[in-house]
Amino acid sequence: MFCYLIQNYENVTSNLTTRPPTREFLPFTLQDVRSAIPGHCFQSNLWRSLSYFFLDLGIVAGLYWLAARIDSAWFFPLFWLMQGTMFWALFVIGHDCGHGSFSRYRWLNNLVGHLSHTPILVPYHGWRISHRTHHANTGNIETDESWYPVTEGYYDNMPWYERLARFHLILFVYPLYLFRRSPGKQGSHFLPDSPLFRPHERRAVLTSTVCLSLMLTFLVGLGVHYGFGFLFKYYLMPYVVFVVWLDLVTFLHHTDADIPWYRGKDWYFLKGALSTIDRDYGIFNPIHHNIGTHVAHHIFITIPHYHLKEATEAIKPVLGEHYRSSQEPIWKSLWRSYQTCYFVPDQGSKVYYQTPSKKI
């Protein structure tokens, strides 16, 4: 597993023995962090991974049965919250598949990834590839893929509708991101010829887009046959809750006034990977597979979710002050980041979020 990670990232990490004097380096190397983690943390267990997947599917099916059985207005808001949360849990399973940490079998990862992501309208391969770009460039203002900061100059020239989406609809923008990507970037997760993808990846992207089209056709068929009210109650509202969960968690992974961002030669992989923060989601931690345990995941993407807590405890002594975590209530963190994290300076190799004097 570790060899796979090194092969993917050695092109973006610097030579850890020959260090240019102009670059600020961490007091430890990627190998130092790797050596602190027990070897079994890098190994996936097929049956354990499958058990989480089938448990999630069973809960989703059980919630649908319960909602149909009760079929009462008082119950549906609770159902939307529970089912939307389970949609988010399924996304995390597909997320592990995309990283290859679900199993060592690529065909199985792709199969379970599609089974997890297609029902919640996520193009598995399109998202997997763009997410790979995010992990290879985390913390790099110029090349990161998701929830990276805009520069002050770009912010000053943003049209009102782009500011509205980027800074005020942060919990609802994921579907738009799939279609349009983030500010300053072009391409779609659904189109094989998008600049997101290499030529040899286009067939895989098309496969996921076709699967998604079939899912949309199925949903339209449900709406035509049973009515829009049925589709609204049983799918659309849980889907909205899922989108809120996804945007909330991913936003808070990488958006905080204390997290540094880098540009130019001052960035390298390990430093960028540490520009994220672990957060505590309380009773939801086991439900969404401890996705809030994010620092270790960004350093070593092939660690299965069920080993992340152990790996995190192992690397804390090595990372020291460079390890970031927060026990602050999630909604308090969200409000603080929403109020303060708008843009970074146009210049500087290590920068932090700033707040405009007048918000729009």
PDB file of C-alpha atoms in Angstrom, residues 58-354:
ATOM      1  CA  GLY A  58     -29.397  -2.335   4.987  1.00  0.00           C
ATOM      2  CA  ILE A  59     -30.017   0.814   7.028  1.00  0.00           C
ATOM      3  CA  VAL A  60     -31.044   2.743   3.895  1.00  0.00           C
ATOM      4  CA  ALA A  61     -33.495  -0.026   2.958  1.00  0.00           C
ATOM      5  CA  GLY A  62     -34.798  -0.213   6.520  1.00  0.00           C
ATOM      6  CA  LEU A  63     -35.421   3.529   6.664  1.00  0.00           C
ATOM      7  CA  TYR A  64     -37.368   3.380   3.394  1.00  0.00           C
ATOM      8  CA  TRP A  65     -39.483   0.539   4.766  1.00  0.00           C
ATOM      9  CA  LEU A  66     -40.100   2.465   7.986  1.00  0.00           C
ATOM     10  CA  ALA A  67     -41.054   5.664   6.152  1.00  0.00           C
ATOM     11  CA  ALA A  68     -43.483   3.819   3.888  1.00  0.00           C
ATOM     12  CA  ARG A  69     -44.936   2.006   6.886  1.00  0.00           C
ATOM     13  CA  ILE A  70     -45.491   5.136   8.999  1.00  0.00           C
ATOM     14  CA  ASP A  71     -46.244   7.485   6.075  1.00  0.00           C
ATOM     15  CA  SER A  72     -46.958  10.451   8.310  1.00  0.00           C
ATOM     16  CA  ALA A  73     -46.082  14.125   7.993  1.00  0.00           C
ATOM     17  CA  TRP A  74     -44.551  14.239  11.475  1.00  0.00           C
ATOM     18  CA  PHE A  75     -42.088  11.470  10.636  1.00  0.00           C
ATOM     19  CA  PHE A  76     -40.769  12.652   7.279  1.00  0.00           C
ATOM     20  CA  PRO A  77     -38.463  15.456   8.535  1.00  0.00           C
ATOM     21  CA  LEU A  78     -36.809  12.911  10.810  1.00  0.00           C
ATOM     22  CA  PHE A  79     -36.622  10.446   7.922  1.00  0.00           C
ATOM     23  CA  TRP A  80     -35.002  13.074   5.680  1.00  0.00           C
ATOM     24  CA  LEU A  81     -32.289  13.730   8.260  1.00  0.00           C
ATOM     25  CA  MET A  82     -31.602  10.034   8.860  1.00  0.00           C
ATOM     26  CA  GLN A  83     -31.702   8.960   5.232  1.00  0.00           C
ATOM     27  CA  GLY A  84     -29.679  11.937   4.013  1.00  0.00           C
ATOM     28  CA  THR A  85     -27.064  11.084   6.629  1.00  0.00           C
ATOM     29  CA  MET A  86     -26.977   7.509   5.336  1.00  0.00           C
ATOM     30  CA  PHE A  87     -26.594   8.788   1.766  1.00  0.00           C
ATOM     31  CA  TRP A  88     -23.538  10.636   3.084  1.00  0.00           C
ATOM     32  CA  ALA A  89     -22.257   7.429   4.702  1.00  0.00           C
ATOM     33  CA  LEU A  90     -22.597   5.672   1.340  1.00  0.00           C
ATOM     34  CA  PHE A  91     -20.618   8.471  -0.259  1.00  0.00           C
ATOM     35  CA  VAL A  92     -17.783   7.829   2.198  1.00  0.00           C
ATOM     36  CA  ILE A  93     -17.773   4.140   1.228  1.00  0.00           C
ATOM     37  CA  GLY A  94     -17.431   5.166  -2.423  1.00  0.00           C
ATOM     38  CA  HIS A  95     -14.754   7.628  -1.347  1.00  0.00           C
ATOM     39  CA  ASP A  96     -12.678   4.749   0.048  1.00  0.00           C
ATOM     40  CA  CYS A  97     -13.242   2.852  -3.184  1.00  0.00           C
ATOM     41  CA  GLY A  98     -11.925   5.805  -5.163  1.00  0.00           C
ATOM     42  CA  HIS A  99      -8.739   5.828  -3.091  1.00  0.00           C
ATOM     43  CA  GLY A 100      -8.243   2.080  -3.361  1.00  0.00           C
ATOM     44  CA  SER A 101      -8.521   1.691   0.413  1.00  0.00           C
ATOM     45  CA  PHE A 102     -11.754  -0.329   0.243  1.00  0.00           C
ATOM     46  CA  SER A 103      -9.999  -3.410  -1.119  1.00  0.00           C
ATOM     47  CA  ARG A 104      -6.931  -4.382  -3.124  1.00  0.00           C
ATOM     48  CA  TYR A 105      -9.106  -5.366  -6.096  1.00  0.00           C
ATOM     49  CA  ARG A 106      -9.582  -2.504  -8.532  1.00  0.00           C
ATOM     50  CA  TRP A 107     -12.612  -4.085 -10.213  1.00  0.00           C
ATOM     51  CA  LEU A 108     -14.345  -4.465  -6.848  1.00  0.00           C
ATOM     52  CA  ASN A 109     -13.497  -0.912  -5.828  1.00  0.00           C
ATOM     53  CA  ASN A 110     -15.017   0.351  -9.077  1.00  0.00           C
ATOM     54  CA  LEU A 111     -18.114  -1.835  -8.686  1.00  0.00           C
ATOM     55  CA  VAL A 112     -18.831  -0.844  -5.078  1.00  0.00           C
ATOM     56  CA  GLY A 113     -17.898   2.742  -5.897  1.00  0.00           C
ATOM     57  CA  HIS A 114     -20.580   2.888  -8.583  1.00  0.00           C
ATOM     58  CA  LEU A 115     -23.111   1.104  -6.371  1.00  0.00           C
ATOM     59  CA  SER A 116     -22.430   3.639  -3.601  1.00  0.00           C
ATOM     60  CA  HIS A 117     -22.253   6.806  -5.696  1.00  0.00           C
ATOM     61  CA  THR A 118     -24.705   6.343  -8.565  1.00  0.00           C
ATOM     62  CA  PRO A 119     -27.842   6.238  -6.342  1.00  0.00           C
ATOM     63  CA  ILE A 120     -26.831   9.591  -4.820  1.00  0.00           C
ATOM     64  CA  LEU A 121     -26.076  11.164  -8.225  1.00  0.00           C
ATOM     65  CA  VAL A 122     -22.291  11.271  -7.950  1.00  0.00           C
ATOM     66  CA  PRO A 123     -20.343  10.327 -11.112  1.00  0.00           C
ATOM     67  CA  TYR A 124     -17.931   7.869  -9.516  1.00  0.00           C
ATOM     68  CA  HIS A 125     -15.008   8.018 -11.943  1.00  0.00           C
ATOM     69  CA  GLY A 126     -15.395  11.718 -12.700  1.00  0.00           C
ATOM     70  CA  TRP A 127     -15.341  12.542  -9.008  1.00  0.00           C
ATOM     71  CA  ARG A 128     -12.607   9.989  -8.235  1.00  0.00           C
ATOM     72  CA  ILE A 129     -10.228  11.560 -10.736  1.00  0.00           C
ATOM     73  CA  SER A 130     -10.803  15.166  -9.656  1.00  0.00           C
ATOM     74  CA  HIS A 131     -10.497  14.084  -6.023  1.00  0.00           C
ATOM     75  CA  ARG A 132      -7.152  12.495  -6.864  1.00  0.00           C
ATOM     76  CA  THR A 133      -6.040  15.916  -8.115  1.00  0.00           C
ATOM     77  CA  HIS A 134      -7.188  17.482  -4.844  1.00  0.00           C
ATOM     78  CA  HIS A 135      -5.145  15.044  -2.757  1.00  0.00           C
ATOM     79  CA  ALA A 136      -2.026  15.447  -4.873  1.00  0.00           C
ATOM     80  CA  ASN A 137      -2.203  19.253  -4.551  1.00  0.00           C
ATOM     81  CA  THR A 138      -3.779  19.934  -1.165  1.00  0.00           C
ATOM     82  CA  GLY A 139      -2.839  23.310   0.262  1.00  0.00           C
ATOM     83  CA  ASN A 140      -1.540  24.618  -3.068  1.00  0.00           C
ATOM     84  CA  ILE A 141      -3.450  27.764  -4.010  1.00  0.00           C
ATOM     85  CA  GLU A 142      -2.569  27.383  -7.668  1.00  0.00           C
ATOM     86  CA  THR A 143      -3.312  23.686  -8.259  1.00  0.00           C
ATOM     87  CA  ASP A 144      -5.694  22.408  -5.548  1.00  0.00           C
ATOM     88  CA  GLU A 145      -9.068  21.233  -6.805  1.00  0.00           C
ATOM     89  CA  SER A 146     -11.680  21.780  -4.093  1.00  0.00           C
ATOM     90  CA  TRP A 147     -12.348  24.406  -1.400  1.00  0.00           C
ATOM     91  CA  TYR A 148      -9.166  26.288  -2.214  1.00  0.00           C
ATOM     92  CA  PRO A 149      -9.172  30.036  -1.482  1.00  0.00           C
ATOM     93  CA  VAL A 150      -9.530  32.656  -4.178  1.00  0.00           C
ATOM     94  CA  THR A 151      -7.028  35.507  -4.249  1.00  0.00           C
ATOM     95  CA  GLU A 152      -7.969  39.037  -3.208  1.00  0.00           C
ATOM     96  CA  GLY A 153      -7.693  40.249  -6.803  1.00  0.00           C
ATOM     97  CA  TYR A 154      -9.984  37.494  -8.044  1.00  0.00           C
ATOM     98  CA  TYR A 155     -12.438  38.190  -5.210  1.00  0.00           C
ATOM     99  CA  ASP A 156     -12.643  41.876  -6.097  1.00  0.00           C
ATOM    100  CA  ASN A 157     -13.691  40.998  -9.651  1.00  0.00           C
ATOM    101  CA  MET A 158     -16.099  38.144  -8.935  1.00  0.00           C
ATOM    102  CA  PRO A 159     -19.620  38.678 -10.324  1.00  0.00           C
ATOM    103  CA  TRP A 160     -22.383  38.764  -7.738  1.00  0.00           C
ATOM    104  CA  TYR A 161     -23.780  35.343  -8.607  1.00  0.00           C
ATOM    105  CA  GLU A 162     -20.367  33.692  -8.217  1.00  0.00           C
ATOM    106  CA  ARG A 163     -19.898  35.375  -4.831  1.00  0.00           C
ATOM    107  CA  LEU A 164     -23.352  34.247  -3.796  1.00  0.00           C
ATOM    108  CA  ALA A 165     -22.601  30.608  -4.604  1.00  0.00           C
ATOM    109  CA  ARG A 166     -19.047  30.543  -3.267  1.00  0.00           C
ATOM    110  CA  PHE A 167     -19.526  32.447  -0.017  1.00  0.00           C
ATOM    111  CA  HIS A 168     -23.206  32.256   0.938  1.00  0.00           C
ATOM    112  CA  LEU A 169     -24.562  28.985  -0.461  1.00  0.00           C
ATOM    113  CA  ILE A 170     -21.642  26.924   0.772  1.00  0.00           C
ATOM    114  CA  LEU A 171     -23.868  24.077   2.004  1.00  0.00           C
ATOM    115  CA  PHE A 172     -25.616  23.598  -1.338  1.00  0.00           C
ATOM    116  CA  VAL A 173     -22.962  24.047  -4.029  1.00  0.00           C
ATOM    117  CA  TYR A 174     -21.793  20.467  -4.562  1.00  0.00           C
ATOM    118  CA  PRO A 175     -24.095  19.713  -7.545  1.00  0.00           C
ATOM    119  CA  LEU A 176     -22.928  22.972  -9.146  1.00  0.00           C
ATOM    120  CA  TYR A 177     -19.303  21.967  -8.533  1.00  0.00           C
ATOM    121  CA  LEU A 178     -19.896  18.699 -10.403  1.00  0.00           C
ATOM    122  CA  PHE A 179     -21.149  20.666 -13.400  1.00  0.00           C
ATOM    123  CA  ARG A 180     -18.873  23.739 -13.276  1.00  0.00           C
ATOM    124  CA  ARG A 181     -15.978  23.015 -10.866  1.00  0.00           C
ATOM    125  CA  SER A 182     -14.680  25.730  -8.547  1.00  0.00           C
ATOM    126  CA  PRO A 183     -14.010  29.454  -9.219  1.00  0.00           C
ATOM    127  CA  GLY A 184     -11.336  30.044 -11.833  1.00  0.00           C
ATOM    128  CA  LYS A 185     -11.434  26.492 -13.233  1.00  0.00           C
ATOM    129  CA  GLN A 186     -13.247  25.005 -16.215  1.00  0.00           C
ATOM    130  CA  GLY A 187     -14.634  21.576 -16.966  1.00  0.00           C
ATOM    131  CA  SER A 188     -17.370  19.184 -15.925  1.00  0.00           C
ATOM    132  CA  HIS A 189     -17.245  15.899 -14.035  1.00  0.00           C
ATOM    133  CA  PHE A 190     -19.715  14.435 -16.521  1.00  0.00           C
ATOM    134  CA  LEU A 191     -17.987  15.146 -19.845  1.00  0.00           C
ATOM    135  CA  PRO A 192     -15.189  12.791 -20.961  1.00  0.00           C
ATOM    136  CA  ASP A 193     -13.408  15.564 -22.883  1.00  0.00           C
ATOM    137  CA  SER A 194     -13.249  17.840 -19.822  1.00  0.00           C
ATOM    138  CA  PRO A 195      -9.755  19.212 -18.987  1.00  0.00           C
ATOM    139  CA  LEU A 196     -10.109  17.323 -15.710  1.00  0.00           C
ATOM    140  CA  PHE A 197      -9.359  14.045 -17.445  1.00  0.00           C
ATOM    141  CA  ARG A 198      -6.581  12.424 -19.444  1.00  0.00           C
ATOM    142  CA  PRO A 199      -7.402  10.735 -22.762  1.00  0.00           C
ATOM    143  CA  HIS A 200      -7.117   7.204 -21.344  1.00  0.00           C
ATOM    144  CA  GLU A 201      -9.586   8.072 -18.548  1.00  0.00           C
ATOM    145  CA  ARG A 202     -12.415   9.179 -20.821  1.00  0.00           C
ATOM    146  CA  ARG A 203     -14.021   5.757 -21.205  1.00  0.00           C
ATOM    147  CA  ALA A 204     -14.238   5.347 -17.434  1.00  0.00           C
ATOM    148  CA  VAL A 205     -15.738   8.827 -17.082  1.00  0.00           C
ATOM    149  CA  LEU A 206     -18.300   8.026 -19.772  1.00  0.00           C
ATOM    150  CA  THR A 207     -19.230   4.811 -17.938  1.00  0.00           C
ATOM    151  CA  SER A 208     -20.039   6.751 -14.764  1.00  0.00           C
ATOM    152  CA  THR A 209     -21.983   9.381 -16.704  1.00  0.00           C
ATOM    153  CA  VAL A 210     -24.078   6.673 -18.363  1.00  0.00           C
ATOM    154  CA  CYS A 211     -24.784   5.087 -14.961  1.00  0.00           C
ATOM    155  CA  LEU A 212     -25.851   8.464 -13.635  1.00  0.00           C
ATOM    156  CA  SER A 213     -28.115   9.027 -16.649  1.00  0.00           C
ATOM    157  CA  LEU A 214     -29.809   5.692 -15.983  1.00  0.00           C
ATOM    158  CA  MET A 215     -30.334   6.682 -12.347  1.00  0.00           C
ATOM    159  CA  LEU A 216     -31.879  10.004 -13.392  1.00  0.00           C
ATOM    160  CA  THR A 217     -34.142   8.165 -15.833  1.00  0.00           C
ATOM    161  CA  PHE A 218     -35.248   5.876 -13.021  1.00  0.00           C
ATOM    162  CA  LEU A 219     -36.014   8.851 -10.749  1.00  0.00           C
ATOM    163  CA  VAL A 220     -37.995  10.589 -13.482  1.00  0.00           C
ATOM    164  CA  GLY A 221     -39.924   7.372 -13.991  1.00  0.00           C
ATOM    165  CA  LEU A 222     -40.751   7.266 -10.277  1.00  0.00           C
ATOM    166  CA  GLY A 223     -41.938  10.860 -10.411  1.00  0.00           C
ATOM    167  CA  VAL A 224     -44.119  10.219 -13.453  1.00  0.00           C
ATOM    168  CA  HIS A 225     -45.633   7.059 -12.009  1.00  0.00           C
ATOM    169  CA  TYR A 226     -46.098   8.052  -8.361  1.00  0.00           C
ATOM    170  CA  GLY A 227     -46.114  11.852  -8.610  1.00  0.00           C
ATOM    171  CA  PHE A 228     -43.677  14.584  -7.681  1.00  0.00           C
ATOM    172  CA  GLY A 229     -44.795  14.493  -4.032  1.00  0.00           C
ATOM    173  CA  PHE A 230     -43.591  10.904  -3.766  1.00  0.00           C
ATOM    174  CA  LEU A 231     -40.219  11.778  -5.278  1.00  0.00           C
ATOM    175  CA  PHE A 232     -39.926  14.840  -3.034  1.00  0.00           C
ATOM    176  CA  LYS A 233     -40.636  12.880   0.160  1.00  0.00           C
ATOM    177  CA  TYR A 234     -38.598   9.790  -0.532  1.00  0.00           C
ATOM    178  CA  TYR A 235     -35.632  11.066  -2.522  1.00  0.00           C
ATOM    179  CA  LEU A 236     -35.222  14.790  -3.105  1.00  0.00           C
ATOM    180  CA  MET A 237     -35.233  15.854   0.545  1.00  0.00           C
ATOM    181  CA  PRO A 238     -32.801  13.105   1.677  1.00  0.00           C
ATOM    182  CA  TYR A 239     -30.614  14.112  -1.267  1.00  0.00           C
ATOM    183  CA  VAL A 240     -30.577  17.743  -0.085  1.00  0.00           C
ATOM    184  CA  VAL A 241     -29.532  16.604   3.406  1.00  0.00           C
ATOM    185  CA  PHE A 242     -26.760  14.532   1.822  1.00  0.00           C
ATOM    186  CA  VAL A 243     -25.501  17.564  -0.130  1.00  0.00           C
ATOM    187  CA  VAL A 244     -25.495  19.647   3.055  1.00  0.00           C
ATOM    188  CA  TRP A 245     -23.468  16.984   4.845  1.00  0.00           C
ATOM    189  CA  LEU A 246     -20.979  16.737   1.999  1.00  0.00           C
ATOM    190  CA  ASP A 247     -20.462  20.490   1.709  1.00  0.00           C
ATOM    191  CA  LEU A 248     -20.337  20.973   5.478  1.00  0.00           C
ATOM    192  CA  VAL A 249     -17.673  18.331   6.087  1.00  0.00           C
ATOM    193  CA  THR A 250     -15.494  19.084   3.079  1.00  0.00           C
ATOM    194  CA  PHE A 251     -15.677  22.841   3.715  1.00  0.00           C
ATOM    195  CA  LEU A 252     -14.586  22.401   7.320  1.00  0.00           C
ATOM    196  CA  HIS A 253     -11.782  20.017   6.362  1.00  0.00           C
ATOM    197  CA  HIS A 254      -9.941  22.802   4.581  1.00  0.00           C
ATOM    198  CA  THR A 255     -11.405  26.142   5.646  1.00  0.00           C
ATOM    199  CA  ASP A 256     -10.142  27.756   8.803  1.00  0.00           C
ATOM    200  CA  ALA A 257      -8.395  31.043   9.523  1.00  0.00           C
ATOM    201  CA  ASP A 258      -5.459  29.162  11.093  1.00  0.00           C
ATOM    202  CA  ILE A 259      -4.779  26.843   8.132  1.00  0.00           C
ATOM    203  CA  PRO A 260      -1.885  28.003   5.898  1.00  0.00           C
ATOM    204  CA  TRP A 261      -1.953  27.909   2.107  1.00  0.00           C
ATOM    205  CA  TYR A 262       1.109  27.842  -0.115  1.00  0.00           C
ATOM    206  CA  ARG A 263       2.156  28.834  -3.602  1.00  0.00           C
ATOM    207  CA  GLY A 264       5.232  28.336  -5.713  1.00  0.00           C
ATOM    208  CA  LYS A 265       8.302  26.528  -4.385  1.00  0.00           C
ATOM    209  CA  ASP A 266       7.230  26.848  -0.756  1.00  0.00           C
ATOM    210  CA  TRP A 267       4.655  24.099  -1.310  1.00  0.00           C
ATOM    211  CA  TYR A 268       5.416  20.415  -1.250  1.00  0.00           C
ATOM    212  CA  PHE A 269       3.169  17.426  -0.702  1.00  0.00           C
ATOM    213  CA  LEU A 270       3.585  16.737   3.019  1.00  0.00           C
ATOM    214  CA  LYS A 271       3.309  20.392   3.984  1.00  0.00           C
ATOM    215  CA  GLY A 272       0.182  20.770   1.893  1.00  0.00           C
ATOM    216  CA  ALA A 273      -1.347  17.560   3.258  1.00  0.00           C
ATOM    217  CA  LEU A 274      -1.097  19.037   6.750  1.00  0.00           C
ATOM    218  CA  SER A 275      -3.182  22.037   5.682  1.00  0.00           C
ATOM    219  CA  THR A 276      -6.300  20.310   6.904  1.00  0.00           C
ATOM    220  CA  ILE A 277      -7.899  19.747  10.284  1.00  0.00           C
ATOM    221  CA  ASP A 278      -9.514  16.895  12.217  1.00  0.00           C
ATOM    222  CA  ARG A 279     -12.990  17.650  13.516  1.00  0.00           C
ATOM    223  CA  ASP A 280     -15.334  15.895  15.910  1.00  0.00           C
ATOM    224  CA  TYR A 281     -18.890  15.186  14.722  1.00  0.00           C
ATOM    225  CA  GLY A 282     -19.985  13.517  17.945  1.00  0.00           C
ATOM    226  CA  ILE A 283     -22.538  10.750  17.518  1.00  0.00           C
ATOM    227  CA  PHE A 284     -22.190  10.997  13.746  1.00  0.00           C
ATOM    228  CA  ASN A 285     -18.520   9.926  13.744  1.00  0.00           C
ATOM    229  CA  PRO A 286     -19.186   6.168  13.478  1.00  0.00           C
ATOM    230  CA  ILE A 287     -22.193   6.696  11.191  1.00  0.00           C
ATOM    231  CA  HIS A 288     -20.171   8.483   8.526  1.00  0.00           C
ATOM    232  CA  HIS A 289     -17.124   6.260   9.041  1.00  0.00           C
ATOM    233  CA  ASN A 290     -14.950   8.754  10.934  1.00  0.00           C
ATOM    234  CA  ILE A 291     -14.473  10.965   7.894  1.00  0.00           C
ATOM    235  CA  GLY A 292     -13.691  13.839  10.270  1.00  0.00           C
ATOM    236  CA  THR A 293     -10.373  12.075  11.020  1.00  0.00           C
ATOM    237  CA  HIS A 294      -8.851  13.762   8.023  1.00  0.00           C
ATOM    238  CA  VAL A 295      -5.195  14.651   8.588  1.00  0.00           C
ATOM    239  CA  ALA A 296      -3.883  11.084   8.464  1.00  0.00           C
ATOM    240  CA  HIS A 297      -6.104  10.391   5.469  1.00  0.00           C
ATOM    241  CA  HIS A 298      -4.565  13.267   3.533  1.00  0.00           C
ATOM    242  CA  ILE A 299      -1.054  12.051   4.196  1.00  0.00           C
ATOM    243  CA  PHE A 300      -1.761   8.392   3.359  1.00  0.00           C
ATOM    244  CA  ILE A 301      -4.866   7.930   1.235  1.00  0.00           C
ATOM    245  CA  THR A 302      -4.667   4.124   1.239  1.00  0.00           C
ATOM    246  CA  ILE A 303      -5.406   3.788   4.972  1.00  0.00           C
ATOM    247  CA  PRO A 304      -8.950   2.344   5.275  1.00  0.00           C
ATOM    248  CA  HIS A 305     -11.357   4.465   7.286  1.00  0.00           C
ATOM    249  CA  TYR A 306     -11.489   1.898  10.101  1.00  0.00           C
ATOM    250  CA  HIS A 307      -7.742   2.356  10.769  1.00  0.00           C
ATOM    251  CA  LEU A 308      -7.636   6.151  10.634  1.00  0.00           C
ATOM    252  CA  LYS A 309      -8.124   6.756  14.357  1.00  0.00           C
ATOM    253  CA  GLU A 310      -5.278   4.409  15.272  1.00  0.00           C
ATOM    254  CA  ALA A 311      -3.044   5.943  12.600  1.00  0.00           C
ATOM    255  CA  THR A 312      -3.858   9.436  13.850  1.00  0.00           C
ATOM    256  CA  GLU A 313      -2.832   8.608  17.410  1.00  0.00           C
ATOM    257  CA  ALA A 314       0.410   7.148  16.081  1.00  0.00           C
ATOM    258  CA  ILE A 315       1.428  10.224  14.092  1.00  0.00           C
ATOM    259  CA  LYS A 316       0.535  12.893  16.642  1.00  0.00           C
ATOM    260  CA  PRO A 317       3.915  12.719  18.449  1.00  0.00           C
ATOM    261  CA  VAL A 318       5.734  13.069  15.117  1.00  0.00           C
ATOM    262  CA  LEU A 319       3.634  15.953  13.811  1.00  0.00           C
ATOM    263  CA  GLY A 320       3.618  17.851  17.098  1.00  0.00           C
ATOM    264  CA  GLU A 321       2.353  21.406  16.619  1.00  0.00           C
ATOM    265  CA  HIS A 322       1.799  20.738  12.920  1.00  0.00           C
ATOM    266  CA  TYR A 323      -1.140  18.452  13.710  1.00  0.00           C
ATOM    267  CA  ARG A 324      -4.418  20.371  13.723  1.00  0.00           C
ATOM    268  CA  SER A 325      -7.638  19.287  15.373  1.00  0.00           C
ATOM    269  CA  SER A 326     -10.698  21.004  16.768  1.00  0.00           C
ATOM    270  CA  GLN A 327     -13.175  20.000  19.465  1.00  0.00           C
ATOM    271  CA  GLU A 328     -15.216  23.118  18.835  1.00  0.00           C
ATOM    272  CA  PRO A 329     -18.914  22.516  18.083  1.00  0.00           C
ATOM    273  CA  ILE A 330     -19.334  22.000  14.350  1.00  0.00           C
ATOM    274  CA  TRP A 331     -21.881  24.754  13.813  1.00  0.00           C
ATOM    275  CA  LYS A 332     -19.701  27.219  15.720  1.00  0.00           C
ATOM    276  CA  SER A 333     -16.736  26.328  13.478  1.00  0.00           C
ATOM    277  CA  LEU A 334     -18.913  26.675  10.404  1.00  0.00           C
ATOM    278  CA  TRP A 335     -20.144  30.119  11.427  1.00  0.00           C
ATOM    279  CA  ARG A 336     -16.652  31.362  12.256  1.00  0.00           C
ATOM    280  CA  SER A 337     -15.178  30.164   8.953  1.00  0.00           C
ATOM    281  CA  TYR A 338     -18.172  31.509   7.040  1.00  0.00           C
ATOM    282  CA  GLN A 339     -17.634  34.921   8.630  1.00  0.00           C
ATOM    283  CA  THR A 340     -13.854  35.152   8.263  1.00  0.00           C
ATOM    284  CA  CYS A 341     -12.547  33.002   5.372  1.00  0.00           C
ATOM    285  CA  TYR A 342     -12.967  34.843   2.072  1.00  0.00           C
ATOM    286  CA  PHE A 343      -9.692  35.236   0.209  1.00  0.00           C
ATOM    287  CA  VAL A 344      -5.909  35.103   0.525  1.00  0.00           C
ATOM    288  CA  PRO A 345      -3.395  37.828  -0.468  1.00  0.00           C
ATOM    289  CA  ASP A 346      -2.303  38.035  -4.093  1.00  0.00           C
ATOM    290  CA  GLN A 347       1.343  37.729  -3.064  1.00  0.00           C
ATOM    291  CA  GLY A 348       3.271  35.580  -0.622  1.00  0.00           C
ATOM    292  CA  SER A 349       4.363  31.956  -0.521  1.00  0.00           C
ATOM    293  CA  LYS A 350       2.622  31.150   2.794  1.00  0.00           C
ATOM    294  CA  VAL A 351      -0.678  32.907   3.312  1.00  0.00           C
ATOM    295  CA  TYR A 352      -3.860  32.707   5.375  1.00  0.00           C
ATOM    296  CA  TYR A 353      -7.510  33.539   4.805  1.00  0.00           C
ATOM    297  CA  GLN A 354      -8.540  37.163   5.188  1.00  0.00           C
TER     298      GLN A 354
END
